[in-house]
Structures are given as C-alpha cells and as structure tokens.
XYZ file of C-alpha atoms in Angstrom:
570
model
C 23.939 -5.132 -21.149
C 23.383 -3.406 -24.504
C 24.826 0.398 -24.435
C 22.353 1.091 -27.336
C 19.979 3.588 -26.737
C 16.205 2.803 -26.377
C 14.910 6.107 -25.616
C 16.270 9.330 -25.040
C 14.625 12.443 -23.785
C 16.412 15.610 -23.448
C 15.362 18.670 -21.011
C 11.366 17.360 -20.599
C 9.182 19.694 -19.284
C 5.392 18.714 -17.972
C 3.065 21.460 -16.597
C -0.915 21.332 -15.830
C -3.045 24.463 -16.059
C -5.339 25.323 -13.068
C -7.938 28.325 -11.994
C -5.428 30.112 -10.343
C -2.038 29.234 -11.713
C 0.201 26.873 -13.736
C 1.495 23.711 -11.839
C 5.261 22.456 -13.293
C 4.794 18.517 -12.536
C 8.396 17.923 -14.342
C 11.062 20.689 -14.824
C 13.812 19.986 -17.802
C 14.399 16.439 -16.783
C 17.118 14.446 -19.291
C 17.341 10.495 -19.083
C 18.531 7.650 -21.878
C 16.685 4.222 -21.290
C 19.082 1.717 -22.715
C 18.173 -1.663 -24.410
C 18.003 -4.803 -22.503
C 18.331 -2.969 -19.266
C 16.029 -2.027 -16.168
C 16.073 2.035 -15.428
C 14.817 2.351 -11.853
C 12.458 5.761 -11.370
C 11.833 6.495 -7.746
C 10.462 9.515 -5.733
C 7.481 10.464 -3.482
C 3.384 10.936 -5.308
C 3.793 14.341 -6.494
C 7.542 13.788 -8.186
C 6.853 13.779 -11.271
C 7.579 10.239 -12.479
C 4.559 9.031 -13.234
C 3.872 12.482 -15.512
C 7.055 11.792 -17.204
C 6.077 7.797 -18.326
C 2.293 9.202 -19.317
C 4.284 11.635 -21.886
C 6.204 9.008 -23.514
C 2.854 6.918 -24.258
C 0.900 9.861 -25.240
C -1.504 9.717 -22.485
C -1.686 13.511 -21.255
C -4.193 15.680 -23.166
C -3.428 18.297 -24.728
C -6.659 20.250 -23.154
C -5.312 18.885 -19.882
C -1.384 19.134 -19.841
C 1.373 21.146 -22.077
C 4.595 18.547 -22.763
C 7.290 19.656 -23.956
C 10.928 18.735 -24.841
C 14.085 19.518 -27.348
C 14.139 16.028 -27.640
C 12.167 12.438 -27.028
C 13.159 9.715 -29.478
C 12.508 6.014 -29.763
C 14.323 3.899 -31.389
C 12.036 0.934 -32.467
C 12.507 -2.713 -33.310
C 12.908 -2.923 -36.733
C 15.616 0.383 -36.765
C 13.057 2.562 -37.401
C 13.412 6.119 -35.419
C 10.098 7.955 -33.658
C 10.173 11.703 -32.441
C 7.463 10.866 -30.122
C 5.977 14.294 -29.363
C 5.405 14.668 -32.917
C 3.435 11.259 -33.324
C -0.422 11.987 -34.055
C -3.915 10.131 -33.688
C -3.809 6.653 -35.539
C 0.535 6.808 -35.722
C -0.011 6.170 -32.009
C -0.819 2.503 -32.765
C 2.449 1.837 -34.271
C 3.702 2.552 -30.769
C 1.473 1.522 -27.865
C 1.933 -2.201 -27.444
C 3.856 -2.580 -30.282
C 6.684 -0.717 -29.126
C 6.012 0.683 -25.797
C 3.575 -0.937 -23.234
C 2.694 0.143 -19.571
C 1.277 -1.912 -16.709
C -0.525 0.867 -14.324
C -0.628 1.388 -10.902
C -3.829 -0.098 -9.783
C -5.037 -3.074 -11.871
C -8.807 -2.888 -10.576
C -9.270 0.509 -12.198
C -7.494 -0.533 -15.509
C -9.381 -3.454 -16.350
C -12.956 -3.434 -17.478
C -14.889 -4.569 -14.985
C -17.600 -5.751 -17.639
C -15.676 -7.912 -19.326
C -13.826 -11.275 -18.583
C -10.016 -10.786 -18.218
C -9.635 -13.138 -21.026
C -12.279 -10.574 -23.298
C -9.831 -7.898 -22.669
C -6.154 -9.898 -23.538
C -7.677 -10.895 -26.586
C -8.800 -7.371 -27.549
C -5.388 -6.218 -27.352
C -3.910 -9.033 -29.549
C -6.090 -8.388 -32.076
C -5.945 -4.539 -32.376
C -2.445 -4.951 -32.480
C -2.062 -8.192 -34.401
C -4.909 -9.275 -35.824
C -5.425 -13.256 -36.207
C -9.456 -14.259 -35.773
C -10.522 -14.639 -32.219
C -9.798 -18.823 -31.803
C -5.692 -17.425 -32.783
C -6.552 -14.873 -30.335
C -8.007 -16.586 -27.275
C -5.045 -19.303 -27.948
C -2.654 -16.673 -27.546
C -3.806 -15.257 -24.435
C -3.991 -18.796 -22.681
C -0.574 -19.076 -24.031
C 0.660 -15.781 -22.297
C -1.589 -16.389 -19.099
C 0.362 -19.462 -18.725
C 3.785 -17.421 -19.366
C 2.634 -14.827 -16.332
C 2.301 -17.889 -14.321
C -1.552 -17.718 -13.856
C -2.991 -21.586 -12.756
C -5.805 -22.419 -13.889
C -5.551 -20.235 -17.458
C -8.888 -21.445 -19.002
C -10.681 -20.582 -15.652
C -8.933 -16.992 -15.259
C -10.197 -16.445 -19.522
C -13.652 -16.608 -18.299
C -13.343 -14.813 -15.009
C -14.180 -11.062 -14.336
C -11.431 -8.503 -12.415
C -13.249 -8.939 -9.410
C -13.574 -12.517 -8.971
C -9.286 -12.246 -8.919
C -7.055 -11.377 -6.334
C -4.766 -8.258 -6.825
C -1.561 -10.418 -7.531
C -3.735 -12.229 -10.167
C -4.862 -9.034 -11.398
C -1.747 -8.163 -11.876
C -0.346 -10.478 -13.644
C -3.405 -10.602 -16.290
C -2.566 -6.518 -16.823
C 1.051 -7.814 -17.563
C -0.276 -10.719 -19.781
C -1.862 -7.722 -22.000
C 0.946 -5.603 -21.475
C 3.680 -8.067 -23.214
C 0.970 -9.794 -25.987
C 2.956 -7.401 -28.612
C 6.737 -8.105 -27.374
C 7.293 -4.523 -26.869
C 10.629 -2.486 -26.729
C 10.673 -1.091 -23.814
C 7.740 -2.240 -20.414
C 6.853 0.829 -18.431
C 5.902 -0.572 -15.053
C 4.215 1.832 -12.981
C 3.906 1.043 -9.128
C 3.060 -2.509 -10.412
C 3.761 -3.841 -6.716
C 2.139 -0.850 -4.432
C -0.387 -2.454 -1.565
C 0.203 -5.847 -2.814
C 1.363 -8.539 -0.291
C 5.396 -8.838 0.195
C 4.981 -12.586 -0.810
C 3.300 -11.606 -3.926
C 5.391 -8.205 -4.672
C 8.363 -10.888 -4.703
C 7.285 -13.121 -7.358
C 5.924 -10.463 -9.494
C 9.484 -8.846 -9.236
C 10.529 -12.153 -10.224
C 8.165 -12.407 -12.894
C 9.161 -9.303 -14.719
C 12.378 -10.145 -14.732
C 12.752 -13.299 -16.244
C 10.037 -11.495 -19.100
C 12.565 -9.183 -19.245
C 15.373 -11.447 -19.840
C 13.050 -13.915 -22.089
C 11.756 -11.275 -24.336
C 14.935 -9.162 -24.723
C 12.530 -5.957 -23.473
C 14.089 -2.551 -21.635
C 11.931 -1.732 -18.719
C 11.239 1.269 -16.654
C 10.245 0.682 -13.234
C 8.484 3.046 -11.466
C 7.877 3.039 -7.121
C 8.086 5.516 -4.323
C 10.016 2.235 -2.591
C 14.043 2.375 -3.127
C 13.608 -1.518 -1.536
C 11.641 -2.095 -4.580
C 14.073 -0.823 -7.202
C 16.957 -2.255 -5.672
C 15.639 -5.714 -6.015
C 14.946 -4.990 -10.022
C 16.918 -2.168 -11.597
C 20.231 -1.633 -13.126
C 19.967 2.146 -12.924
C 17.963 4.558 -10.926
C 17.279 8.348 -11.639
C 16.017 10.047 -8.303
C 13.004 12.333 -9.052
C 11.932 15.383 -6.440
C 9.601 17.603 -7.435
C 9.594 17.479 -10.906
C 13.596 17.574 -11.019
C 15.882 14.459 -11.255
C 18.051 15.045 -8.117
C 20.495 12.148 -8.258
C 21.077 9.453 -10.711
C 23.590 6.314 -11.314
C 24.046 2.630 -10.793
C 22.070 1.067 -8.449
C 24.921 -0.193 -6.480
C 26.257 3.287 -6.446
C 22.560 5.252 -4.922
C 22.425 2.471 -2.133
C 25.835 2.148 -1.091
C 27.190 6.224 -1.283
C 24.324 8.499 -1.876
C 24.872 11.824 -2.528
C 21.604 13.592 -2.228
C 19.831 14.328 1.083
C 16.821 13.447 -0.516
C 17.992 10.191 -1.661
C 19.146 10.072 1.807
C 15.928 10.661 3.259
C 14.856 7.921 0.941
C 17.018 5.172 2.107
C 16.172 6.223 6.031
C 12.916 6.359 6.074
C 12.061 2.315 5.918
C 12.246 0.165 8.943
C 15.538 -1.532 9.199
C 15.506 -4.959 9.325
C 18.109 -5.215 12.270
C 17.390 -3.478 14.782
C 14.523 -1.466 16.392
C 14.315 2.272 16.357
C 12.247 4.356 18.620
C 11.734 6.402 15.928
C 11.888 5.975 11.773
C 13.751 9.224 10.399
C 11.891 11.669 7.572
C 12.638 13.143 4.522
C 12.518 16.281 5.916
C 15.432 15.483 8.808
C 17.599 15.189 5.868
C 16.579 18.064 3.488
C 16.966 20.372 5.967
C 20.247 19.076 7.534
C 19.272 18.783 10.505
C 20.140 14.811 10.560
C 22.724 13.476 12.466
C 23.634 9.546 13.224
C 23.302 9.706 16.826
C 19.589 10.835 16.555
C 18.718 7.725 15.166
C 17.696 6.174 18.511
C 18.179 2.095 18.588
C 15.982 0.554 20.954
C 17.807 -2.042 23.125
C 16.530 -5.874 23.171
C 16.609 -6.386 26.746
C 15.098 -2.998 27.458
C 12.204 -4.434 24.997
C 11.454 -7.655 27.213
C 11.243 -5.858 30.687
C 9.123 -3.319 28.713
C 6.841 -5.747 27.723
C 6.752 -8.063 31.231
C 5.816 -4.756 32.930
C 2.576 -4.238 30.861
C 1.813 -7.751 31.264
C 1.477 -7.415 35.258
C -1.455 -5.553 34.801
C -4.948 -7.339 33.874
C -5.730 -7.863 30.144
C -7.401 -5.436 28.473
C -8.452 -8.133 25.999
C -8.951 -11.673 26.287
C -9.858 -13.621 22.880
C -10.776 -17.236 23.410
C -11.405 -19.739 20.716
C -12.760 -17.372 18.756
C -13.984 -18.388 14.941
C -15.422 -16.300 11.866
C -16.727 -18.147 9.180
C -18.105 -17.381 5.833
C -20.846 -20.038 4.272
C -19.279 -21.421 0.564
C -21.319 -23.215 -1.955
C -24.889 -23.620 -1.008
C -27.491 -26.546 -1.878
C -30.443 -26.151 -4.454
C -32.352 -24.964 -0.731
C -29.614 -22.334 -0.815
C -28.369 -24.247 2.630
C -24.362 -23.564 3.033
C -22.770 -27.396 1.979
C -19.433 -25.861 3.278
C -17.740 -22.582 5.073
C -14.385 -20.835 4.409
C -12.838 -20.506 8.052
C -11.583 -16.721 7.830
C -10.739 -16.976 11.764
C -10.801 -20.707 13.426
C -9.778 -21.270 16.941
C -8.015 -17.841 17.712
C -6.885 -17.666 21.377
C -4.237 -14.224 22.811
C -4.716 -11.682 25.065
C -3.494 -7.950 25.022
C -2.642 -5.839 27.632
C -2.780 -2.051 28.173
C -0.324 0.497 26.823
C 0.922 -2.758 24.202
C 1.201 -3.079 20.529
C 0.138 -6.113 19.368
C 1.133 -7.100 15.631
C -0.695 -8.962 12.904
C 0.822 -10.142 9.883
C 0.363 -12.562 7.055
C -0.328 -12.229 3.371
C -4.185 -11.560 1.926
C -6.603 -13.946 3.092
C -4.875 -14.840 5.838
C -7.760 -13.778 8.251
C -5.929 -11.030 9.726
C -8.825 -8.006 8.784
C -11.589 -10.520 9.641
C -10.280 -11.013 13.070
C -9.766 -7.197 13.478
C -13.583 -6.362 12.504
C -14.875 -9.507 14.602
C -13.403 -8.101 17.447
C -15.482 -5.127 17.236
C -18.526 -6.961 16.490
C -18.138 -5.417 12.501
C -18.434 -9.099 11.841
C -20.582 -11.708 13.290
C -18.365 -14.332 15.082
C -19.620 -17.939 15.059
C -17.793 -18.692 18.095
C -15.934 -18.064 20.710
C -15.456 -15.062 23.277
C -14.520 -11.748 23.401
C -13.436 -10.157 26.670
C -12.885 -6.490 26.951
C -12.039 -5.774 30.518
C -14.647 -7.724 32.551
C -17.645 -7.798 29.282
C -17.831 -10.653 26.437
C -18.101 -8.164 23.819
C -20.374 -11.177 21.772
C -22.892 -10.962 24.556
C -23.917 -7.501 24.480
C -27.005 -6.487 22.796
C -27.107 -3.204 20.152
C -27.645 -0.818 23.445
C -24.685 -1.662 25.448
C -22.741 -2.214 22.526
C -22.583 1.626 22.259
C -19.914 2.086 24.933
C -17.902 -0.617 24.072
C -17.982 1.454 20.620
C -16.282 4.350 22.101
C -13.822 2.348 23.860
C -12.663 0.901 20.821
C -12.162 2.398 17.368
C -10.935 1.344 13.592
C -8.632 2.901 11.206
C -9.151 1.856 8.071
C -6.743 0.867 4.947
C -8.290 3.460 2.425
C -9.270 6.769 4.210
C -10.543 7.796 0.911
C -13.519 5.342 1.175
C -14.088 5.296 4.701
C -14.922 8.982 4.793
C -17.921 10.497 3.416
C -16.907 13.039 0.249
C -20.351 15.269 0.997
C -18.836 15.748 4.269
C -16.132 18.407 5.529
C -13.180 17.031 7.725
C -14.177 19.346 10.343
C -18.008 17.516 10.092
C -16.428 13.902 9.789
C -14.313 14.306 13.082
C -17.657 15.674 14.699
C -19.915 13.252 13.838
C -19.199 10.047 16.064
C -18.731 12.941 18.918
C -22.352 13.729 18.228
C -23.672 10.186 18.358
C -21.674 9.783 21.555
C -22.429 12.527 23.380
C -19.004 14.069 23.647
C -18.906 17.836 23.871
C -21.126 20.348 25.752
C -22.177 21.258 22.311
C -21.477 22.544 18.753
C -19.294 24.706 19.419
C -17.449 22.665 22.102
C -17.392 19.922 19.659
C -15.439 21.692 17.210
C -12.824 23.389 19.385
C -12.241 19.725 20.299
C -12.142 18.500 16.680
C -9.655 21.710 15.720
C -7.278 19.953 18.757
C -7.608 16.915 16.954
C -6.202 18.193 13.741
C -3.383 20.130 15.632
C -2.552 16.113 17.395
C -2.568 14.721 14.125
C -0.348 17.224 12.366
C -3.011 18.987 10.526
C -3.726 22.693 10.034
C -6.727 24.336 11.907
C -7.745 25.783 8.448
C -8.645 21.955 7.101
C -11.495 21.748 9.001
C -13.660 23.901 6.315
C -12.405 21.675 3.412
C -13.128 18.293 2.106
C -11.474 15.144 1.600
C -10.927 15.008 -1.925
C -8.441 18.071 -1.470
C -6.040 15.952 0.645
C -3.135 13.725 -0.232
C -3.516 10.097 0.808
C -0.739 11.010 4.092
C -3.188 13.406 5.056
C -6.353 11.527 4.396
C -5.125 9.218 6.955
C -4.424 11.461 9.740
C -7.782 13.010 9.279
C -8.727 9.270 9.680
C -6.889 8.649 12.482
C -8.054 12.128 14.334
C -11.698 10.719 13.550
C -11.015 7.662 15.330
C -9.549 9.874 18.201
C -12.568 11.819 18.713
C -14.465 9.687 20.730
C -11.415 8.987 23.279
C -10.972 5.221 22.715
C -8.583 2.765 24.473
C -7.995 0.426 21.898
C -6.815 1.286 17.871
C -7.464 -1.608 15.479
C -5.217 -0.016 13.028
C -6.183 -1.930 9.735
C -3.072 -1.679 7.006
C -3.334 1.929 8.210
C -0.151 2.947 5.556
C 0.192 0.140 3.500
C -0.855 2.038 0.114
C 1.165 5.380 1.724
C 4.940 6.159 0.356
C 7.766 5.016 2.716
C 8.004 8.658 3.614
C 4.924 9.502 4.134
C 4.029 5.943 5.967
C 7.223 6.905 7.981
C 5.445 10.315 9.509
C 2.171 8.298 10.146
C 3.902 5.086 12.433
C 5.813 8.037 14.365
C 2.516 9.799 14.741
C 0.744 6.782 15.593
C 3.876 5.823 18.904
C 3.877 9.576 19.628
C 0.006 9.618 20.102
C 0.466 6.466 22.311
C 2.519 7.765 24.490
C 0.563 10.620 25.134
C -2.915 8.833 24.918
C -1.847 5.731 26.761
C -3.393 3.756 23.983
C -3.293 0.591 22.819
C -2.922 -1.070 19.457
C -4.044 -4.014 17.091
C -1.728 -3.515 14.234
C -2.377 -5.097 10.825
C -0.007 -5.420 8.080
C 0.991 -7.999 5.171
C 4.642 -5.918 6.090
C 6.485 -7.593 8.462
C 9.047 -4.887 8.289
C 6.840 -2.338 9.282
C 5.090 -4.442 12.141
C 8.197 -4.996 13.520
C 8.860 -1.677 14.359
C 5.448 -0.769 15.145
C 4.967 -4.068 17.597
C 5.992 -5.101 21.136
C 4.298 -8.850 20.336
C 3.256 -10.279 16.684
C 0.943 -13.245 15.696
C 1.743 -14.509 12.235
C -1.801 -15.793 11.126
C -2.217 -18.116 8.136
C -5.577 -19.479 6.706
C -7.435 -18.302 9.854
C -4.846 -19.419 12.139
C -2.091 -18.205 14.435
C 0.952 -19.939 13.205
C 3.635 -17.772 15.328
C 3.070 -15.847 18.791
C 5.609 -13.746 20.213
C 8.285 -11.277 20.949
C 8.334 -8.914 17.691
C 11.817 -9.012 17.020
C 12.810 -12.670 18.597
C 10.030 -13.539 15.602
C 12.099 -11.691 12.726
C 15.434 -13.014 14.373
C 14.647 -16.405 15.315
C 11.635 -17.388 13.049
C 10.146 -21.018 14.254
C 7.710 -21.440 10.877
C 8.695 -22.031 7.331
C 5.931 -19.658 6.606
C 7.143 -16.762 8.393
C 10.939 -17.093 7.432
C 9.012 -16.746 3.498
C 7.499 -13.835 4.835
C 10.751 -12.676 5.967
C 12.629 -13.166 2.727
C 9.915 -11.706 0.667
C 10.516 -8.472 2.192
C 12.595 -5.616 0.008
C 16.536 -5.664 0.997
C-alpha cells in the first residue's frame, strides 16, 4: 500500500445552528486518507462521520452548517493540490466525480425516481466527460456490466423502483466510479441490505478498488462491516475520534471502552448469550467478563421440550400466498409468483420462533398472512382452537388483539399528525381497553416506562425521535392492546448494533415478564440466533431448514443456509 497521502484534514470542526443553541456534530477531528488504501470510519448515528464525509464533498450549506478546519487538502490525480474549504461554485466540478465520489446511504432516496437508472448514469458521464449520448449510454452499459448488474440493457431502461436494493446499489456505484475518482466515499452502502447481498457488494468494492487504483472511505455503525473491508479504522464518538489504528490492531486489543462497547454489542457467532452487552456497560465501567451470561446447549433443548408439552398456540398447515404475474389481454393472471407455498410448523407458548432468508424469500408475506394482512390462497391457520382464515371481519377483531405486528420502519408505520402518547392510545380505543381517557393514558405512560421511554414523550411526536426510540414507541404500541403473539418484522434491521442490541434485550426482558411469544423475522441469521429457541430458513416461499436455533448455525443441513452463514460479518 501507497504511504502517499490522499487527503489530509487537520483539527475539523462541524457545528449546526438551532433555535435554542449551537450543536458541535464534529469537534477538532485529524485523519490522513492514504492512496490505494481502505480507511474504515465507524461509530453510532449521531457520531459525526457522516458530517465529516459531507464536508469533504461540499455538501453542507453554508446557511445550514459552519465547517471549519486549519487544514483539508486533496491531492488530485494529475499532482495537482486542492484546499478544499476554499473551493467555490463551478471549481466544485473539478472535484465531485472527478476526484472524489460518494455512494449514499439509502439508494432509493438518491436516485430520481422519474428517470430510468440508465437516464441518470449517463447524466453523470456527460457532465463530467462529455462524449454525445450513444458514447454515453455505451459507457454506462459498460460500467453496469463492471458492477455486475445481469441483464445491463434491461436495468438502462428500468426505473429505481422496479430494482431491488442490492441492484440499486450497485447502479449508485456504477455512477459513482463513471469518472475513476481518487478517493470512493462509501457511506453505509450495506445498511438493511440482505447479508448475502452486503457480501458481494463488499466484494464488489473491493476488487473496484483494486481495479481502479481508488482510496476509499468506508463508512458503517457495524465494526463486522469494516473488518471485512478496511485497512485502517478511526473510531468516531460524538463528534471526537476516540481510537484509531490498523484494523488488526482495533479488533484484536482495543483500547477504548467505546470501541469496546462496539465489538460487544453484536451477537457472537459461538455461543448463545442470555443477554447482548451495551455501549453503555462499557463507558461507564461497569463491565466485567463474568456478566456476560452464556446460555448452555443442553439447558436450551430441555427449555424448549418443556414449552412443547403444552398445546400449540399456532398450528400452520399447508398454508400458500400467492401473487397473480402477467395477465392475458382479459387481464386474467397467465401465472402467480408463490410468495408462501406449502408452509406447514407449529409454535408453542412462551417460544421464539425464527425466520430467516434473504429478500424475497417469503418470510414478511408469511408473517402478514398469518394475521390475515394478506389474503392466503390456501391452507389453515390455527390459533388456539380458531382457523384464523375462517373468521369473518367481526370475529376477526379479537383475534386482532391477541396478536400484534412490529414493523421494520417505525417511521412509516406511525402516523406523523399523531403524538406518541395518541398512537399508543389509539388501538386501546378501538379495543375497548381502559375505563376511559384518562385510564387509557395512565396505561399508555406504563407503556413508555416498559419500553424504556420517558413519561414526558407522550406530548411529542415522532419525528423528534431517533430510529432506537421510534421502535420502542412501536413496540409499546403493539403492547397496548395485551397481545399473546409478536410478529416482530426485521424489527432492528436498519438500527445500529448498539442500539439493535438495547431493543433484542428489551424485546427477551418484555417476554419474560409478558409471557409472550414471538415470530421473529430477519435476513440476519446472527441476530435470529440469539433471539430464537427454533428457526425456519425459508427460500422462494419455502421452508428449506426447521430446527433447533443453534444446532442450525452449528450443524447446517442446506447449501443455502451454510451461504447464509458465511455471508454474515466475522
């Protein structure tokens, strides 16, 4: 690896002004990006890192953000020397693409969702290169077939939506390397994205990397993540690097609680915990070894025979979803994509049941279908002594309130007009819970206190929560109408491993003290492994795997789940 510098910034300071007061989103940071390598930035939302790769592209405002910095030079490709925070208006061109390029966080929000993703490649090349539009177009096929994309001519004429988010990504990184740049900034490029497809776009980037002789900055709150693709890793808390070295060095001796913390807070692999440890066990030094609690195997099986003595709580026979394809000139389906086909298991109370597999697997579908969210086209349903298919829109009402949903994005699935305090009241309204209002929201204030939530949060509204929190106001919803059964829908999938950490030990100590019982969904096999007493591995609509959790991880019988397995951050 080159020792030439790329960039260097020296004592970077970030701040945003608000109503009340001044908020310091990255404190006199210094860093070097070298050529040809891979720096590593990693920290919780709120760090600072993704502040600090906006400033180097020129992306924060002036109206919005102050940057400044004794320092922040670029060294181009043709030896030519940039003071960045002096560069104005048009002298930005020169750098964005050319010699910097980023590939954001969420693709769906970065491309234009009006335009094919072949439109917006080609729009790039030509601001940046110039050429007529056949040179253009030629190049883009050319660098769809570079990012791996089948089908190039196909994804040219196809809009964002009509992709999945792997493909999406990988069109976003077609546009981001059309100019060869210097130095990739890639910012959470992997976050929510199945551990299959997280692999191979890890992969991806770095043979690029290698092939185009680029730097790259890699950005994630997951220090799985960066050791799979970085050479070096700065640790970012608050605004303030607090540790920084080789990666071998961060993941073998760490020397920061925080990084500590970091490192913890994942599911092992292993072994089975009782609980996952925090951040904040290690911050505040209150962590020892021994309070990391290892579950033992055989403990495990006698757990799970004992809740299996009891009667099922839910008995799924044969049970199929399926969505109509293309349709005749009568608009008759001629064929049907089989989200769920032939799905048989049973769950019993007080149990965990996993459900992994990548995206379109039929994992979500089965989870709605079993609360009649989606219409099944065969099969039964038996909660407790009911088929749940039979039941007409009256007595379906009940079996509502026995059995709630927690949903991947509790941004979307609650209602922005409404406070939390309203939004956890509501389905206790429409069930009848509570003597009245003010019944109602003493119970609803208990809720918050269960989930970890402040009293005071009932009066506000959801847009003034971080994700972590979003979901526990999610979960408390789901609460309030004293269910049994918790399809928990990738519940923390888009959450940092810290925060996701303090929402699975939420979600076991609320079990225990609840006596409920799960449906846990998850493209993470990590996490449902720790979550799970059993786990199905479904594929294409069907269960490929059915078992103990951890005899699954340890003794995998499919080729599909050991690829699972391996896909999963070391």
């Amino acid at each position: 690896m080159s020792k030439d510098k790329l960039l260097s910034i020296k004592n970077l300071h970030i701040s945003f002004a608000s109503k009340q007061t001044e908020v310091k989103a990255v404190k006199g940071i210094n860093f070097e990006i070298r050529k040809g390598e891979t720096l590593g930035v990693v920290g919780e939302s709120g760090s600072g890192k993704s502040v600090t790769a906006l400033s180097m592209m020129g992306l924060i405002p002036a109206n919005q953000g102050s940057v400044q910095a004794e320092k922040m030079t670029l060294n181009g490709q043709n030896g030519d020397s940039f003071d960045v925070l002096s560069l104005k208006g048009k002298q930005w061109q020169q750098i964005r693409g050319k010699e910097i390029a980023m590939i954001f966080q969420e693709p769906m929000s970065s491309l234009n969702p009006v335009f094919t993703c072949g439109d917006q490649v080609t729009e790039a090349i030509l601001l940046h290169q110039g050429g007529n539009n056949q040179q253009a177009k030629a190049k883009t096929l050319e660098l769809f077939e570079k990012v791996q994309l089948g089908d190039v001519e196909r994804i040219f004429r196809a809009y964002p939506h009509q992709l999945s988010g792997g493909q999406k990504q990988r069109v976003m990184i077609a546009m981001a390397i059309s100019s060869n740049p210097t130095l990739l900034i890639a910012d959470e490029p992997t976050t929510a994205l199945d551990v299959t497809v997280q692999k191979s776009i890890l992969e991806l980037l770095n043979s690029l990397k290698s092939e185009l002789n680029m730097a790259m900055m890699f950005i994630s709150h997951d220090l799985g993540v960066i050791a799979e693709i970085a050479d070096r890793v700065i640790v970012m808390n608050q605004g303030e690097i607090v540790e920084s070295g080789m990666v071998e060095q961060i993941f073998d001796t760490p020397q920061h609680p925080y990084t500590k913390g970091l490192l913890a807070c994942r599911p092992p692999l292993d072994k089975k915990l009782r609980r996952l440890p925090v951040i904040a066990d290690f911050v505040k030094e209150k962590h020892k070894e021994s309070k990391i609690e290892v579950l033992d195997h055989t403990k495990q099986l006698n757990r799970i025979k004992q809740l299996h003595q009891s009667a099922p709580l839910l008995k799924v026979k044969e049970l199929s979803t399926w969505f109509p394809g293309k349709k005749n000139f009568w608009g008759k389906p001629m064929d049907y994509i089989k989200a769920v086909d032939d799905v048989s298991f049973e769950l019993f109370p007080g149990e965990t049941l996993g459900l992994v597999g990548e995206s379109g697997s039929g994992k979500t579908t089965l989870g709605r279908t079993l609360l009649r969210l989606q219409p099944a086209k065969k099969g039964e349903i038996w909660y407790r002594d009911q088929n749940v298919l039979d039941l007409d829109n009256k007595e379906l009402i009940p079996f509502r309130k026995r059995a709630q949903i927690i949903f991947q994005d509790p941004y979307a699935s609650l209602n922005p007009k409404m406070t939390v305090g309203q939004a956890i009241m509501e389905p206790m309204f429409v069930h009848q819970i509570g003597q009245n209002q003010t019944d109602r929201k003493e119970r609803a204030m208990t809720l918050l206190k269960q989930v970890k939530m402040e009293t005071e949060h009932f009066y506000r509204y959801p847009f003034e929560f971080s994700g972590g929190q979003r979901q526990r106001i999610g979960i408390a919803r789901a609460l309030a109408v004293e269910p049994e059964l918790l399809v928990c829908d990738e519940s923390v999938s888009a959450l940092d491993v810290s925060v996701q950490a303090q929402i699975l030990n939420l979600l076991l100590d609320l079990q225990e003290t609840r006596k409920l019982t799960y449906i846990f969904i998850s493209h993470d096999l990590s996490v449902v492994k720790f979550m799970s007493d059993r786990m199905m591995v479904m594929r294409n609509g069907r269960i490929m795997e059915h078992g103990n959790a951890m005899d699954i991880y340890s003794n995998p019988k499919t080729e599909y789940t050991q690829k699972l397995i391996e896909a999963i951050p070391r």
